[in-house]
Short mmCIF file of C-alpha atoms in Angstrom, two decimals:
data_model
loop_
_atom_site.label_atom_id
_atom_site.label_comp_id
_atom_site.label_asym_id
_atom_site.label_seq_id
_atom_site.Cartn_x
_atom_site.Cartn_y
_atom_site.Cartn_z
CA MET A 1 123.55 69.86 119.02
CA LEU A 2 119.82 70.87 118.01
CA PHE A 3 120.23 73.80 120.60
CA LEU A 4 123.01 75.16 118.02
CA THR A 5 121.07 74.89 115.22
CA LEU A 6 117.94 76.15 115.85
CA ALA A 7 119.88 79.58 117.21
CA ARG A 8 121.73 79.52 114.16
CA LYS A 9 118.47 79.82 111.72
CA THR A 10 117.23 82.78 113.67
CA TYR A 11 120.57 84.01 113.49
CA ARG A 12 120.89 83.54 109.62
CA ARG A 13 117.64 84.92 109.55
CA ASN A 14 118.01 88.38 111.12
CA LEU A 15 121.86 88.77 109.39
CA GLN A 16 119.62 89.41 105.73
CA TYR A 17 117.95 92.57 107.12
CA ARG A 18 121.77 94.03 108.63
CA GLY A 19 121.66 96.81 106.94
CA ALA A 20 118.30 98.57 108.25
CA HIS A 21 119.04 97.44 111.60
CA MET A 22 122.50 99.77 111.32
CA VAL A 23 119.68 102.28 111.03
CA HIS A 24 117.57 101.57 113.28
CA ASN A 25 120.65 101.45 115.55
CA LEU A 26 121.26 105.09 115.16
CA ALA A 27 117.71 105.71 116.03
CA SER A 28 118.67 103.77 119.03
CA ALA A 29 121.41 105.49 120.18
CA ILE A 30 119.49 108.63 119.62
CA PHE A 31 116.85 107.49 122.31
CA GLY A 32 119.44 106.52 124.81
CA PHE A 33 121.37 109.65 124.42
CA ILE A 34 118.20 111.63 125.26
CA TYR A 35 117.99 109.53 128.44
CA VAL A 36 121.63 110.52 129.38
CA SER A 37 120.62 114.21 128.77
CA ILE A 38 117.72 114.14 131.32
CA TRP A 39 120.45 113.30 133.42
CA VAL A 40 122.96 115.42 132.37
CA GLY A 41 120.64 118.26 132.75
CA ILE A 42 119.74 117.08 136.47
CA GLY A 43 123.33 116.75 137.64
CA GLN A 44 124.39 120.05 136.54
CA SER A 45 122.76 121.78 139.52
CA GLN A 46 122.84 118.55 141.77
CA SER A 47 124.91 115.51 143.14
CA LEU A 48 123.76 112.17 141.91
CA GLY A 49 124.67 110.29 144.79
CA THR A 50 126.87 107.34 144.63
CA TYR A 51 126.83 107.72 141.03
CA GLY A 52 128.00 110.79 140.19
CA LEU A 53 127.38 112.40 136.94
CA ASN A 54 129.92 110.32 135.23
CA GLY A 55 128.36 107.11 136.82
CA MET A 56 124.72 108.18 135.79
CA ILE A 57 125.61 108.61 132.11
CA SER A 58 127.43 105.36 132.38
CA TYR A 59 124.52 103.62 133.82
CA VAL A 60 121.85 104.79 131.55
CA ALA A 61 123.99 104.41 128.57
CA PHE A 62 124.99 100.96 129.76
CA ASN A 63 120.90 100.04 129.90
CA GLN A 64 120.57 100.90 126.34
CA VAL A 65 123.21 98.97 124.82
CA SER A 66 121.87 96.03 126.73
CA LEU A 67 118.07 96.74 125.95
CA TRP A 68 118.73 94.66 122.68
CA VAL A 69 119.79 91.75 124.98
CA VAL A 70 117.34 91.60 127.51
CA SER A 71 114.31 93.53 126.84
CA PHE A 72 113.27 93.63 123.05
CA LEU A 73 112.59 89.71 122.16
CA THR A 74 110.33 88.34 120.20
CA ASN A 75 106.95 89.74 121.42
CA GLY A 76 105.69 86.84 123.44
CA LEU A 77 108.43 84.65 121.40
CA GLY A 78 105.93 84.26 118.50
CA ILE A 79 103.60 81.99 119.90
CA GLU A 80 100.65 84.68 119.64
CA GLN A 81 101.03 84.42 115.78
CA SER A 82 101.19 80.59 115.67
CA VAL A 83 97.96 80.17 117.71
CA ARG A 84 96.50 82.34 115.14
CA THR A 85 98.19 80.59 112.11
CA GLY A 86 97.24 77.63 113.86
CA GLN A 87 100.83 76.22 113.01
CA ILE A 88 100.44 75.99 117.06
CA ALA A 89 99.39 72.26 116.60
CA THR A 90 102.46 71.39 114.61
CA ASP A 91 104.56 72.80 116.90
CA LEU A 92 103.43 71.47 120.16
CA MET A 93 103.44 68.00 118.31
CA ARG A 94 107.38 68.05 117.61
CA PRO A 95 109.49 65.32 119.13
CA VAL A 96 111.17 68.33 121.18
CA HIS A 97 109.42 70.07 124.30
CA PHE A 98 107.89 73.40 123.05
CA PHE A 99 109.60 75.62 125.75
CA TYR A 100 112.87 74.24 124.80
CA GLN A 101 112.28 74.83 121.11
CA LEU A 102 111.35 78.11 121.42
CA MET A 103 114.07 79.18 123.93
CA CYS A 104 116.94 77.77 121.42
CA ARG A 105 115.43 80.27 118.82
CA GLU A 106 115.61 83.10 120.69
CA TRP A 107 119.23 82.54 121.83
CA GLY A 108 120.12 83.10 118.06
CA GLN A 109 118.01 86.05 118.32
CA ILE A 110 119.65 87.44 121.40
CA ALA A 111 123.23 86.45 119.64
CA TYR A 112 122.34 88.45 116.58
CA GLN A 113 121.15 91.26 118.40
CA LEU A 114 124.02 91.45 120.58
CA LEU A 115 126.68 91.31 117.84
CA TYR A 116 124.67 93.75 115.75
CA LYS A 117 123.09 95.97 118.00
CA SER A 118 124.23 96.02 121.30
CA ILE A 119 127.78 95.86 120.44
CA PRO A 120 128.02 99.01 117.32
CA ILE A 121 125.49 101.15 120.31
CA TYR A 122 128.24 100.02 122.47
CA ALA A 123 131.11 101.19 120.42
CA LEU A 124 129.31 104.41 119.54
CA TYR A 125 128.72 105.60 123.20
CA LEU A 126 132.25 104.85 124.01
CA LEU A 127 133.55 107.38 121.20
CA VAL A 128 130.79 110.50 121.99
CA LEU A 129 130.17 109.83 125.84
CA PRO A 130 132.48 109.64 129.19
CA LEU A 131 131.58 105.76 129.35
CA HIS A 132 133.09 104.13 132.39
CA VAL A 133 134.75 101.24 131.34
CA PRO A 134 135.53 98.44 134.04
CA SER A 135 139.34 98.12 134.75
CA SER A 136 139.26 94.10 135.72
CA MET A 137 138.07 91.42 133.78
CA ILE A 138 136.44 90.03 136.28
CA THR A 139 133.94 93.02 136.05
CA PHE A 140 133.53 92.02 132.74
CA LEU A 141 132.65 88.59 133.41
CA TRP A 142 130.30 89.30 136.14
CA THR A 143 128.36 91.56 133.97
CA ALA A 144 128.09 89.21 130.98
CA VAL A 145 126.69 86.48 133.34
CA ALA A 146 124.22 88.76 134.74
CA LEU A 147 122.89 89.94 131.10
CA ALA A 148 122.65 86.33 130.23
CA LEU A 149 120.36 85.20 132.96
CA ALA A 150 118.47 88.62 132.74
CA ALA A 151 118.18 87.52 129.08
CA TYR A 152 116.76 83.77 129.97
CA ILE A 153 114.20 85.53 132.67
CA SER A 154 112.89 87.75 129.44
CA ILE A 155 112.83 84.79 127.59
CA CYS A 156 110.77 83.20 130.47
CA ILE A 157 108.59 86.15 130.85
CA ASN A 158 108.00 86.11 126.93
CA TYR A 159 107.23 82.50 126.67
CA LEU A 160 104.47 83.39 129.32
CA ILE A 161 103.22 86.01 127.48
CA GLY A 162 103.17 84.32 124.38
CA ALA A 163 101.16 81.05 126.19
CA ALA A 164 98.27 83.47 127.42
CA ALA A 165 97.28 83.82 123.79
CA LEU A 166 96.16 80.00 123.70
CA TRP A 167 93.47 81.03 126.25
CA THR A 168 92.97 84.86 125.27
CA THR A 169 93.65 84.58 121.47
CA GLU A 170 95.49 88.17 121.47
CA SER A 171 98.23 88.83 123.87
CA ARG A 172 100.22 91.57 122.30
CA TRP A 173 98.89 93.98 124.93
CA LEU A 174 100.35 92.09 127.65
CA TYR A 175 103.84 92.40 125.75
CA TRP A 176 103.08 96.11 126.33
CA VAL A 177 102.17 96.02 129.92
CA ASN A 178 105.48 94.32 130.59
CA TYR A 179 107.31 96.98 128.59
CA ALA A 180 105.76 99.60 130.49
CA PHE A 181 106.15 98.10 133.75
CA SER A 182 109.95 96.97 133.01
CA MET A 183 110.88 100.73 132.00
CA LEU A 184 109.95 101.81 135.33
CA LEU A 185 110.41 99.24 137.62
CA SER A 186 113.87 97.47 136.39
CA GLY A 187 115.49 100.64 137.06
CA PHE A 188 115.97 101.30 133.35
CA LEU A 189 115.89 104.89 133.57
CA ILE A 190 116.08 105.57 137.52
CA PRO A 191 117.88 103.33 139.46
CA VAL A 192 115.80 101.27 142.09
CA GLU A 193 116.61 103.19 145.71
CA TRP A 194 115.13 106.37 143.60
CA LEU A 195 112.00 105.25 143.32
CA PRO A 196 109.10 106.39 145.71
CA GLY A 197 108.51 104.21 148.47
CA TRP A 198 105.44 101.92 146.83
CA LEU A 199 107.31 101.27 143.89
CA ARG A 200 110.61 100.41 145.05
CA VAL A 201 108.94 97.64 147.32
CA LEU A 202 107.01 96.49 144.01
CA SER A 203 110.12 96.47 142.47
CA HIS A 204 112.12 94.52 145.08
CA ALA A 205 109.37 91.95 144.92
CA SER A 206 109.47 91.45 140.99
CA PHE A 207 112.39 90.21 138.66
CA TYR A 208 112.37 93.53 136.92
CA PRO A 209 115.44 94.93 138.96
CA PHE A 210 117.67 91.62 137.34
CA LEU A 211 116.91 92.68 134.01
CA HIS A 212 118.45 96.28 134.29
CA TYR A 213 119.69 97.37 137.33
CA ILE A 214 121.51 94.56 138.33
CA PRO A 215 123.72 94.13 135.69
CA SER A 216 124.79 97.94 135.08
CA LYS A 217 125.14 98.56 138.70
CA LEU A 218 127.74 95.38 138.29
CA TYR A 219 129.00 96.86 135.12
CA LEU A 220 129.71 99.87 137.04
CA GLY A 221 131.65 98.12 139.75
CA LEU A 222 128.87 99.14 142.55
CA GLU A 223 127.32 95.66 143.17
CA ASP A 224 129.31 91.98 144.00
CA ALA A 225 128.35 89.10 142.26
CA SER A 226 126.61 87.44 145.08
CA SER A 227 123.49 89.31 143.97
CA LEU A 228 123.84 86.99 141.35
CA LEU A 229 121.97 84.52 143.17
CA GLY A 230 118.72 86.43 143.47
CA SER A 231 119.03 86.49 139.46
CA ALA A 232 119.68 82.22 139.50
CA GLY A 233 116.47 82.02 141.68
CA TRP A 234 114.19 83.65 139.41
CA CYS A 235 115.52 82.01 136.76
CA ALA A 236 114.56 78.25 138.73
CA LEU A 237 111.46 79.77 139.72
CA LEU A 238 110.33 80.95 136.00
CA THR A 239 111.53 77.85 134.56
CA GLY A 240 109.19 76.10 136.47
CA LEU A 241 106.79 78.20 135.54
CA CYS A 242 107.36 78.12 131.95
CA LEU A 243 106.91 73.75 132.18
CA PHE A 244 103.89 74.23 134.02
CA VAL A 245 102.57 76.37 131.78
CA THR A 246 103.69 73.79 128.73
CA SER A 247 101.82 71.08 130.43
CA ARG A 248 98.77 72.88 130.50
CA MET A 249 98.80 74.14 127.11
CA ARG A 250 99.07 70.78 125.38
CA ARG A 251 95.50 70.00 127.02
CA LYS A 252 93.98 73.15 125.89
CA VAL A 253 95.18 73.75 122.15
CA GLU A 254 91.66 74.37 120.13
CA VAL A 255 92.12 74.45 116.52
CA HIS A 256 89.68 76.63 114.42
CA GLY A 257 88.40 75.28 111.32
CA GLY A 258 88.96 78.43 108.28
CA MET B 1 85.96 120.36 98.43
CA LYS B 2 82.54 120.05 100.39
CA GLU B 3 82.06 116.90 98.97
CA GLN B 4 85.38 115.48 99.16
CA LEU B 5 85.16 116.30 102.95
CA ARG B 6 81.90 114.77 103.31
CA MET B 7 83.62 111.64 101.40
CA TYR B 8 85.94 111.30 103.91
CA LYS B 9 83.52 111.34 106.82
CA LEU B 10 82.11 108.64 105.21
CA LEU B 11 85.00 106.16 105.12
CA ALA B 12 86.36 107.80 108.18
CA ALA B 13 82.79 106.56 109.87
CA ALA B 14 82.97 103.43 108.07
CA SER B 15 86.73 102.44 109.22
CA LEU B 16 85.89 103.17 112.88
CA ARG B 17 82.64 101.17 112.72
CA SER B 18 84.78 98.16 111.14
CA ARG B 19 87.16 98.49 114.02
CA MET B 20 84.28 98.73 116.55
CA GLN B 21 83.18 95.32 115.48
CA TYR B 22 86.15 93.76 117.61
CA LYS B 23 84.87 95.79 120.60
CA PHE B 24 86.83 93.84 123.76
CA ASN B 25 90.30 94.85 121.43
CA PHE B 26 89.17 98.61 120.74
CA TRP B 27 89.01 98.79 124.18
CA PHE B 28 91.77 96.98 125.90
CA SER B 29 93.90 98.29 123.38
CA THR B 30 93.06 102.05 124.03
CA ILE B 31 93.03 101.42 128.08
CA MET B 32 97.17 99.74 127.81
CA ALA B 33 97.90 102.80 125.17
CA ALA B 34 97.00 105.10 128.42
CA VAL B 35 99.08 102.75 131.00
CA ILE B 36 102.17 102.82 128.80
CA ASN B 37 101.81 106.57 128.36
CA VAL B 38 101.38 107.00 132.05
CA VAL B 39 104.25 105.15 132.89
CA GLU B 40 106.37 106.81 130.17
CA PHE B 41 105.21 110.45 132.06
CA ALA B 42 105.67 108.84 135.63
CA MET B 43 109.49 108.28 134.73
CA LEU B 44 109.83 112.00 134.34
CA ALA B 45 107.52 112.69 137.05
CA VAL B 46 109.73 110.62 139.68
CA ILE B 47 112.70 112.13 138.59
CA LEU B 48 111.62 116.04 139.09
CA ALA B 49 109.74 114.94 142.43
CA LYS B 50 113.20 113.70 143.64
CA PHE B 51 115.33 116.47 142.13
CA GLY B 52 113.20 119.38 141.78
CA HIS B 53 113.82 120.88 138.50
CA ILE B 54 115.66 119.90 135.36
CA LYS B 55 117.91 122.84 134.01
CA GLY B 56 115.26 125.22 135.98
CA TRP B 57 112.20 123.85 134.32
CA SER B 58 109.77 122.46 137.52
CA LEU B 59 107.63 119.51 137.22
CA GLU B 60 104.59 121.66 136.12
CA GLU B 61 106.70 123.23 133.65
CA ALA B 62 108.04 120.00 132.08
CA GLY B 63 104.64 118.23 132.29
CA TYR B 64 102.89 120.82 130.63
CA LEU B 65 105.92 120.40 127.47
CA TYR B 66 104.96 116.59 127.68
CA ALA B 67 101.06 117.06 128.10
CA VAL B 68 100.69 119.22 124.68
CA LEU B 69 103.31 117.29 123.02
CA THR B 70 100.84 114.17 123.89
CA LEU B 71 97.94 115.96 122.72
CA SER B 72 99.04 117.09 119.46
CA LYS B 73 100.33 113.30 118.82
CA ALA B 74 97.16 112.21 119.49
CA ILE B 75 94.92 114.54 117.26
CA TYR B 76 98.01 113.83 114.14
CA ARG B 77 97.51 110.19 114.53
CA THR B 78 93.52 109.94 114.97
CA LEU B 79 93.14 111.84 111.64
CA ALA B 80 96.23 110.39 109.61
CA SER B 81 96.95 107.26 111.33
CA ASP B 82 98.10 105.80 107.88
CA VAL B 83 100.32 108.34 106.90
CA HIS B 84 102.72 107.02 109.42
CA HIS B 85 102.14 103.27 107.41
CA LEU B 86 102.39 104.18 104.16
CA GLU B 87 105.46 102.09 103.82
CA HIS B 88 102.95 99.23 103.86
CA TYR B 89 101.25 100.31 100.98
CA LEU B 90 103.98 101.07 99.10
CA VAL B 91 105.69 97.39 99.52
CA SER B 92 101.99 95.80 99.34
CA GLY B 93 101.20 97.98 96.35
CA ASP B 94 97.67 98.91 98.19
CA LEU B 95 98.07 102.08 97.48
CA ASP B 96 96.15 101.30 94.17
CA ASN B 97 93.17 100.84 95.86
CA LEU B 98 93.15 104.85 96.98
CA LEU B 99 93.90 105.52 93.30
CA LEU B 100 90.82 104.38 92.36
CA ARG B 101 88.50 106.48 94.77
CA PRO B 102 86.96 109.54 94.37
CA ILE B 103 88.85 111.84 96.74
CA PRO B 104 92.15 113.01 97.02
CA ILE B 105 94.53 110.37 97.79
CA LEU B 106 96.08 111.62 100.74
CA LEU B 107 92.62 112.16 102.06
CA GLY B 108 91.71 108.50 101.00
CA LEU B 109 94.92 107.47 102.90
CA MET B 110 94.08 109.57 106.00
CA SER B 111 90.62 107.60 106.29
CA GLN B 112 91.97 104.15 106.58
CA ASN B 113 92.18 102.88 110.20
CA VAL B 114 90.95 105.63 111.79
CA SER B 115 91.27 104.85 115.40
CA PHE B 116 90.54 107.50 118.22
CA ARG B 117 93.53 108.01 120.45
CA ILE B 118 91.33 108.11 123.56
CA GLY B 119 93.63 106.88 126.01
CA GLU B 120 96.45 109.45 125.12
CA VAL B 121 93.61 112.10 125.15
CA LEU B 122 92.52 111.49 128.67
CA GLN B 123 96.41 111.31 129.71
CA GLY B 124 97.16 114.03 128.11
CA MET B 125 94.25 116.22 129.03
CA THR B 126 95.00 115.54 132.89
CA VAL B 127 98.52 116.15 132.91
CA LEU B 128 97.84 119.05 131.17
CA ILE B 129 95.06 120.67 133.78
CA LEU B 130 96.96 119.33 136.71
CA CYS B 131 100.16 121.25 135.47
CA MET B 132 98.17 124.38 134.68
CA ARG B 133 96.43 124.76 137.41
CA GLU B 134 99.28 124.42 139.53
CA LEU B 135 101.14 127.10 137.09
CA PHE B 136 97.96 129.27 137.59
CA GLN B 137 98.33 129.38 141.01
CA HIS B 138 101.77 130.42 140.99
CA GLY B 139 100.87 133.41 139.17
CA GLN B 140 102.95 131.99 136.33
CA ILE B 141 99.92 131.98 133.79
CA THR B 142 96.78 133.81 133.37
CA TRP B 143 93.76 133.12 131.52
CA THR B 144 94.95 133.81 128.22
CA ALA B 145 97.05 130.61 128.42
CA ILE B 146 93.82 128.87 127.55
CA PRO B 147 93.06 129.88 124.34
CA TYR B 148 97.18 130.04 123.91
CA THR B 149 97.23 126.33 124.48
CA VAL B 150 94.66 125.49 122.30
CA VAL B 151 96.62 127.17 119.55
CA ILE B 152 99.49 125.81 120.25
CA VAL B 153 98.11 121.92 120.20
CA LEU B 154 96.57 122.24 117.22
CA SER B 155 99.67 124.11 115.23
CA GLY B 156 101.64 121.35 116.96
CA ALA B 157 99.24 118.69 115.40
CA LEU B 158 99.78 120.24 111.94
CA LEU B 159 103.46 120.24 112.61
CA LEU B 160 103.77 116.62 113.27
CA PHE B 161 101.46 116.03 110.81
CA ALA B 162 103.87 117.68 108.24
CA ILE B 163 107.01 115.99 109.51
CA GLY B 164 105.30 112.82 108.99
CA LEU B 165 103.94 113.58 105.45
CA LEU B 166 107.66 114.67 104.70
CA THR B 167 108.80 111.36 105.91
CA ALA B 168 106.18 109.38 104.22
CA SER B 169 106.99 110.96 100.72
CA LEU B 170 110.25 110.43 100.99
CA GLY B 171 108.90 106.97 100.59
CA PHE B 172 108.07 107.09 96.83
CA TRP B 173 111.94 107.13 96.33
CA LEU B 174 113.03 105.34 98.88
CA THR B 175 110.31 102.36 99.60
CA ARG B 176 111.59 101.37 103.03
CA ILE B 177 111.27 104.36 105.45
CA GLU B 178 110.17 102.83 108.58
CA GLU B 179 114.17 103.18 110.19
CA LEU B 180 113.91 106.60 108.60
CA GLN B 181 110.44 107.18 110.64
CA THR B 182 111.92 106.24 113.81
CA ILE B 183 114.56 109.11 113.76
CA THR B 184 112.56 111.86 112.23
CA GLU B 185 109.04 111.04 114.02
CA ASP B 186 109.65 108.92 116.70
CA ALA B 187 112.84 110.31 118.19
CA ALA B 188 112.44 113.57 117.41
CA ARG B 189 109.18 113.49 118.92
CA THR B 190 110.77 111.49 122.31
CA ALA B 191 113.58 114.37 122.33
CA VAL B 192 110.93 117.40 122.83
CA GLN B 193 109.24 115.86 125.37
CA TYR B 194 112.04 117.13 127.58
CA PRO B 195 112.92 121.00 127.50
CA VAL B 196 115.19 121.31 124.66
CA SER B 197 117.65 123.44 126.31
CA ILE B 198 119.51 119.66 128.12
CA TYR B 199 120.71 118.79 125.19
CA PRO B 200 124.08 119.70 123.82
CA LYS B 201 123.79 122.60 121.21
CA TRP B 202 124.10 120.80 117.91
CA MET B 203 120.96 118.51 118.99
CA GLN B 204 119.13 121.77 120.32
CA GLY B 205 119.76 123.12 116.82
CA MET B 206 118.46 120.02 114.92
CA LEU B 207 115.47 120.22 116.59
CA LEU B 208 115.06 123.46 115.22
CA THR B 209 115.48 123.60 111.92
CA ALA B 210 116.63 120.19 110.52
CA ILE B 211 113.25 119.04 112.58
CA PRO B 212 112.01 121.63 113.91
CA VAL B 213 109.64 119.23 116.22
CA ALA B 214 110.71 121.89 118.80
CA PHE B 215 108.59 124.58 117.63
CA ALA B 216 105.43 122.18 118.86
CA ASN B 217 106.13 122.83 122.37
CA TYR B 218 109.33 123.81 123.51
CA VAL B 219 109.49 127.13 121.72
CA PRO B 220 105.93 128.57 122.31
CA SER B 221 106.37 127.93 125.77
CA LEU B 222 108.88 129.80 126.70
CA TYR B 223 107.06 132.69 125.87
CA LEU B 224 103.87 131.31 127.66
CA LEU B 225 105.33 129.75 130.61
CA ARG B 226 108.62 131.61 131.13
CA GLY B 227 108.03 135.13 129.80
CA GLU B 228 110.88 134.82 127.38
CA GLY B 229 111.36 136.34 123.76
CA GLY B 230 108.03 137.77 122.57
CA ILE B 231 105.02 136.70 121.49
CA GLY B 232 106.46 135.97 118.27
CA LEU B 233 107.56 132.62 119.63
CA LEU B 234 104.07 131.57 119.99
CA ILE B 235 103.28 133.24 116.24
CA ALA B 236 106.22 130.97 115.41
CA SER B 237 104.53 127.46 116.20
CA PRO B 238 101.48 128.05 113.25
CA VAL B 239 103.33 129.78 110.88
CA VAL B 240 106.41 127.11 110.72
CA ALA B 241 103.92 124.16 111.07
CA ALA B 242 101.67 125.94 107.95
CA CYS B 243 105.06 126.38 105.72
CA LEU B 244 106.26 123.03 106.72
CA PHE B 245 102.86 121.52 105.66
CA ALA B 246 102.55 123.42 102.42
CA ALA B 247 106.17 121.68 101.67
CA GLY B 248 104.87 118.40 102.68
CA LEU B 249 101.92 118.51 100.52
CA LEU B 250 104.71 119.72 97.52
CA LEU B 251 106.63 116.65 97.76
CA TRP B 252 103.63 114.30 98.42
CA ARG B 253 102.47 115.39 95.03
CA ARG B 254 105.80 114.75 93.27
CA GLY B 255 106.02 111.40 94.88
CA LEU B 256 103.01 110.37 93.88
CA MET B 257 104.17 111.43 90.25
CA ARG B 258 106.77 108.48 91.01
CA TYR B 259 104.45 105.58 91.92
CA GLN B 260 104.93 102.79 90.37
CA SER B 261 102.61 100.14 91.90
CA THR B 262 104.02 96.48 92.03
CA GLY B 263 104.38 93.45 90.23
CA THR B 264 102.58 90.68 91.44
#
């Protein structure tokens, strides 16, 4: 119940700005279109492996759509801000686990972004691009599960980034480092198997492929559901890490006067 | 005019000094900006290293387009960082403070939050030097390319400034312009990081006319790197930049007339 209340609050708050967000969607769609054009440019003179030209168009377009569910979350779940204002002390005192609290709020954010960002952009791409649409319901189902797990991984990562602010006061830079790495290693623009050797190893050793690469390949029907075990594994591992960090956090809080 | 420039220098230096009070943050954000830029370029490099070329543009040529644009952007954002953030001034009414200063308002705005984009400059220079060296060795360019490149970078900076100024000026009518800026500044600039010929015709048209950001790198490079068209393409970029900047100043003035500040 608490979960729904918290999630609904964030959702409603975002709803106020949906007009501005729609304009922003246009910009986001253009960005995706730029990335698609790169592969169309490449694909005109050479073959694009197992994907083919249409497959690559769908792959990149789908990644742009899912960006709003798995990548663009609240910067560090807003922890950095509450460290600065001192709000963190109150937040940690609440009778709900800190991680659970923030996670619930973030799910509201994700639900909003799915409905008002991802789906409109997807609809637009369906109209203007030769987008691959899975023929079976089960593919949709697995893709949805993969995206949900990816979103959860991203929540955990942002929680850890935010939590770093308790030790370093500033953690915005970590958010951007994560963003940069995720661009390269998650297969957002380049499928992981096409990365040069050492980057590929690095990517496979991390959770990044489960953010974009696996969901997109599931969507294209090029991957089977067993790869979701990897997503689930990372979710469990990161949850443990988040819980551990929270227990550390409670002992670390300092409130500055001012 | 001389007096005004002196004031600008004074204010810019003061702003830089205030920023340097947080040395750690300053250097860290500089390094991070560089990392993000490197990763962005790495994506293009990885694709081109694997597939050889994109619509006939080799890695060196595409890298040149990218580097030139990065440097132009770094210059524009160093000199006029807060033109991009005008919305904040309009919404909070902070522009009032600038109206009181004895220098032109635009110059006053430019002197706020000055930040050297060292990360972008370093990365841009590195990519540019590496690419130009390769191009030299292939005999694609000669020594004259160096002064031409300087001209391209500077007029590109002016062009980006002009587009930023035009968009910001619209803020006097629209107030909320951040979304619009994402399209006219960020999306358009991202688009010309790659050879414009990869886009469908309508989009190429947009990048040459409606938001003529292609003149910042693609158009002059057609002549400089591949000998297409004539030297006119190279001259076109400072000309377009100057015209657009003049239009920007005009719109800025008209917009300023409409500025009403905020209530309390």
